[in-house]
mmCIF file of C-alpha atoms in Angstrom:
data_model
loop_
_atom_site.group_PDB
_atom_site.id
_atom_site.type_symbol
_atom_site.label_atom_id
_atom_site.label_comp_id
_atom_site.label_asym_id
_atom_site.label_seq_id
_atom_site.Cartn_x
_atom_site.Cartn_y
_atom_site.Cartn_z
ATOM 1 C CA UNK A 159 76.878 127.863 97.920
ATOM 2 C CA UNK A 160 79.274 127.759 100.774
ATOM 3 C CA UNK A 161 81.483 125.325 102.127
ATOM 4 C CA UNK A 162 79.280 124.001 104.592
ATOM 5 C CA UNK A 163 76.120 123.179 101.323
ATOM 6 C CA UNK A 164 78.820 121.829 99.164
ATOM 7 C CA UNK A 165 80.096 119.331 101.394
ATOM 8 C CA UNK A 166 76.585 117.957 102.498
ATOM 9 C CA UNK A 167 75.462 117.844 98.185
ATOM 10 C CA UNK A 168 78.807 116.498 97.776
ATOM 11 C CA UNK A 169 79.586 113.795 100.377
ATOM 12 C CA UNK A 170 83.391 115.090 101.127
ATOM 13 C CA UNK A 171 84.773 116.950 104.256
ATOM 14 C CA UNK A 172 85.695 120.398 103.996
ATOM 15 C CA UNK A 173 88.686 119.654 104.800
ATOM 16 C CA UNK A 174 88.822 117.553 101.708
ATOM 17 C CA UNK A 175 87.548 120.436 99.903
ATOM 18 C CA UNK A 176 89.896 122.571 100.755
ATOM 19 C CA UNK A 177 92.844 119.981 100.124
ATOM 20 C CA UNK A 178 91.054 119.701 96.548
ATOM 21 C CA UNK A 179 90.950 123.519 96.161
ATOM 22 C CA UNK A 180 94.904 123.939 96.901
ATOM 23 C CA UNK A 181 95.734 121.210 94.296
ATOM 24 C CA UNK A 182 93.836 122.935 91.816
ATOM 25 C CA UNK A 183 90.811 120.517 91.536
ATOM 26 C CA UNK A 184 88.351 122.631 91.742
ATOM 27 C CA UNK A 185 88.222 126.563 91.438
ATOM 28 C CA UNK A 186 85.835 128.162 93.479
ATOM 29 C CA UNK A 187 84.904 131.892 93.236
ATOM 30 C CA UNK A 188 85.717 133.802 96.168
ATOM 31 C CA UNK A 189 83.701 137.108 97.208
ATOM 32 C CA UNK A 190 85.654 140.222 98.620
ATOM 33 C CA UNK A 191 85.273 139.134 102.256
ATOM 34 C CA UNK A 192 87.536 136.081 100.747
ATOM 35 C CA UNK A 193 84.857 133.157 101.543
ATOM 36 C CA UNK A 194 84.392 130.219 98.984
ATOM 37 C CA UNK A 195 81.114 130.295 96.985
ATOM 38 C CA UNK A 196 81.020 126.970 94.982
ATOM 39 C CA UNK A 197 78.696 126.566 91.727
ATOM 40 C CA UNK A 198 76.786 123.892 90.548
ATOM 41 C CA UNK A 199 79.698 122.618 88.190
ATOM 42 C CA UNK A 200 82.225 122.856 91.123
ATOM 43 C CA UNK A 201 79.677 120.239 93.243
ATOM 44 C CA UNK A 202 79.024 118.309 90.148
ATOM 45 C CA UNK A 203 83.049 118.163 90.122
ATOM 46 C CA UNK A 204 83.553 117.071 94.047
ATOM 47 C CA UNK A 205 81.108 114.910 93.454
ATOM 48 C CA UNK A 206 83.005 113.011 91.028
ATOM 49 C CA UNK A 207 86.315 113.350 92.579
ATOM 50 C CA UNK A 208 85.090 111.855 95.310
ATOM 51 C CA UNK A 209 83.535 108.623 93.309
ATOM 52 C CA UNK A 210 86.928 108.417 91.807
ATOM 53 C CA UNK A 211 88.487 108.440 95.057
ATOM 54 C CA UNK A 212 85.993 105.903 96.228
ATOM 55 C CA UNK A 213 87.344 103.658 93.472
ATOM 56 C CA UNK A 214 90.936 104.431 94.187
ATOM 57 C CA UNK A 215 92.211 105.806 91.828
ATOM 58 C CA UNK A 216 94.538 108.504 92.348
ATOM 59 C CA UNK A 217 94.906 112.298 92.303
ATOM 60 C CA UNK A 218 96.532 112.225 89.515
ATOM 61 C CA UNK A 219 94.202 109.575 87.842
ATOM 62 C CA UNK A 220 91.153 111.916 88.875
ATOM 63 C CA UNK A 221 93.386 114.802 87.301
ATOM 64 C CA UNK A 222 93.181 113.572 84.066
ATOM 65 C CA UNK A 223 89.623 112.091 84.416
ATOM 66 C CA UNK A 224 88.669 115.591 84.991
ATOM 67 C CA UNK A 225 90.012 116.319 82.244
ATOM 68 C CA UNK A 226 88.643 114.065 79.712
ATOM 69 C CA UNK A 227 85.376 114.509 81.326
ATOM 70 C CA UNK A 228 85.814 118.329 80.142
ATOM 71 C CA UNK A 229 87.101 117.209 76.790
ATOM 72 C CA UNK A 230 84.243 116.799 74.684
ATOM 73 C CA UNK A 231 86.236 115.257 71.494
ATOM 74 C CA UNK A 232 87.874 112.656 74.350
ATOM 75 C CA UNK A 233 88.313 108.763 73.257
ATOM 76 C CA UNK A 234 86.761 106.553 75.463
ATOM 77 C CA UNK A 235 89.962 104.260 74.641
ATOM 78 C CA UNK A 236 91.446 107.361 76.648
ATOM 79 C CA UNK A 237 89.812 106.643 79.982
ATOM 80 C CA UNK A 238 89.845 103.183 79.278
ATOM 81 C CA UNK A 239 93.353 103.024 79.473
ATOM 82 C CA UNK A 240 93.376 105.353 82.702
ATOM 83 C CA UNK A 241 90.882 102.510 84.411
ATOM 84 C CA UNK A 242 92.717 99.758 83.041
ATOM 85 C CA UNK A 243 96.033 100.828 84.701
ATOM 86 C CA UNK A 244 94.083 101.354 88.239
ATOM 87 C CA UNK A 245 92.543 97.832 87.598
ATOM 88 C CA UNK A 246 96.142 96.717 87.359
ATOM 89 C CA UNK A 247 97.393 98.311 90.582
ATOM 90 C CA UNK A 248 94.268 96.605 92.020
ATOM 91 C CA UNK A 249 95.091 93.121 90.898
ATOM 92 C CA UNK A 250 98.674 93.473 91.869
ATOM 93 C CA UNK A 251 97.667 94.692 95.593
ATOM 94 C CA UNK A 252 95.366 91.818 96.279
ATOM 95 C CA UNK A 253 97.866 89.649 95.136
ATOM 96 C CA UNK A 254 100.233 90.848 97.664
ATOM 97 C CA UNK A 255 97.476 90.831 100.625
ATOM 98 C CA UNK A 256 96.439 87.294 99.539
ATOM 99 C CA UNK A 257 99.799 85.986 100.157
ATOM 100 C CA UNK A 258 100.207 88.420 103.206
ATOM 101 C CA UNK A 259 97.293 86.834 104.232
ATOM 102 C CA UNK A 260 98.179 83.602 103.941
ATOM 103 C CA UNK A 261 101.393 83.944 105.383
ATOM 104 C CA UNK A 262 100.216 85.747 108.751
ATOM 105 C CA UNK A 263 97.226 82.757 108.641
ATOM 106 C CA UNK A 264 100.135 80.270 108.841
ATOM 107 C CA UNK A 265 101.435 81.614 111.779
ATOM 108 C CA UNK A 266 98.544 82.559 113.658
ATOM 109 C CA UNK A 267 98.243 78.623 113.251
ATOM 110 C CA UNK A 268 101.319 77.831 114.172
ATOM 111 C CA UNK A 269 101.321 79.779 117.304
ATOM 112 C CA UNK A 270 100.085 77.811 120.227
ATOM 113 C CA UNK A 271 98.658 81.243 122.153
ATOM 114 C CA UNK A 272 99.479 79.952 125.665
ATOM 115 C CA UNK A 273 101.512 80.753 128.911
ATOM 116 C CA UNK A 274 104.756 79.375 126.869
ATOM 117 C CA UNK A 275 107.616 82.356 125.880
ATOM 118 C CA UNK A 276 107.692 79.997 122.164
ATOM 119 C CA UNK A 277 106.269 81.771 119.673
ATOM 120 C CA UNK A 278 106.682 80.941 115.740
ATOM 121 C CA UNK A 279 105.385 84.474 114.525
ATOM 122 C CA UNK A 280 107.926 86.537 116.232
ATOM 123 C CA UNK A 281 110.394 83.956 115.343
ATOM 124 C CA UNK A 282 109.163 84.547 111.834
ATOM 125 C CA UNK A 283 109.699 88.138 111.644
ATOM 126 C CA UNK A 284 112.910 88.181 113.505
ATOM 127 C CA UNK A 285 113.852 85.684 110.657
ATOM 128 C CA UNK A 286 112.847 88.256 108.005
ATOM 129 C CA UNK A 287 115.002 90.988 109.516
ATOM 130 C CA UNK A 288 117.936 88.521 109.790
ATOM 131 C CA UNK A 289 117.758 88.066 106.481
ATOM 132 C CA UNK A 290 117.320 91.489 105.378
ATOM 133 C CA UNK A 291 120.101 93.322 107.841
ATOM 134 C CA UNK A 292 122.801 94.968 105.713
ATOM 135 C CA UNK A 293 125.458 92.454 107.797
ATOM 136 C CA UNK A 294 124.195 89.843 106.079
ATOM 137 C CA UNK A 295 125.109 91.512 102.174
#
């Protein structure tokens, strides 16, 4: 199968692909002209990298997912523990974008939106970079 084949079966960009095959993903066979030809197992593979990737989780995560998938005497506990590490980056990212959220609500509230030059969210951020500025250490 070529490029084009494996990307439709697969759901990912070439591009992706491609980014895939220079990591080391996935190996495709190459024929003397130098063009790709993917197997079954290598758009089984995409496949799955790119539900993993759907999910998050990281190259590296998908690395060793890969992996285990491979490993036929694997441990569940094994991928468990790869999941339940994404699950915490997860939970710690919607904790920050709940309180970004609520903080940027605030002063979307606060701000009247009219003709005056007032404005509480610029005054807000110029206050965080006050704050912040190495003069004030």
């Amino acid at each position: 199968m070529n490029i084009g084949d494996v990307a439709s079966f697969s759901g990912l960009p070439a591009k992706t692909i491609r980014y895939y095959e220079d990591i080391g993903l996935v190996q495709p066979l190459r024929k003397e002209n130098g063009y790709r030809t993917f197997r079954e197992k290598d758009v089984h593979k995409l496949a799955f990298l790119g539900r993993a990737r759907a999910l998050g989780f990281t190259i590296e995560d998908c690395r060793s997912l890969l992996k285990l998938y491979a490993d036929t005497d694997r441990t569940s506990a094994e991928v468990k523990q790869i999941a339940e590490e994404h699950l915490k980056r997860i939970d710690h990212k919607v904790t920050e974008l709940t309180e970004m959220r609520a903080t940027l609500s605030h002063l979307v509230e606060s701000c009247a939106g009219d003709h005056r030059p007032d404005c509480p969210i610029l005054a807000d951020l110029a206050k965080q970079q006050t704050e912040n500025s190495p003069t004030k250490a």
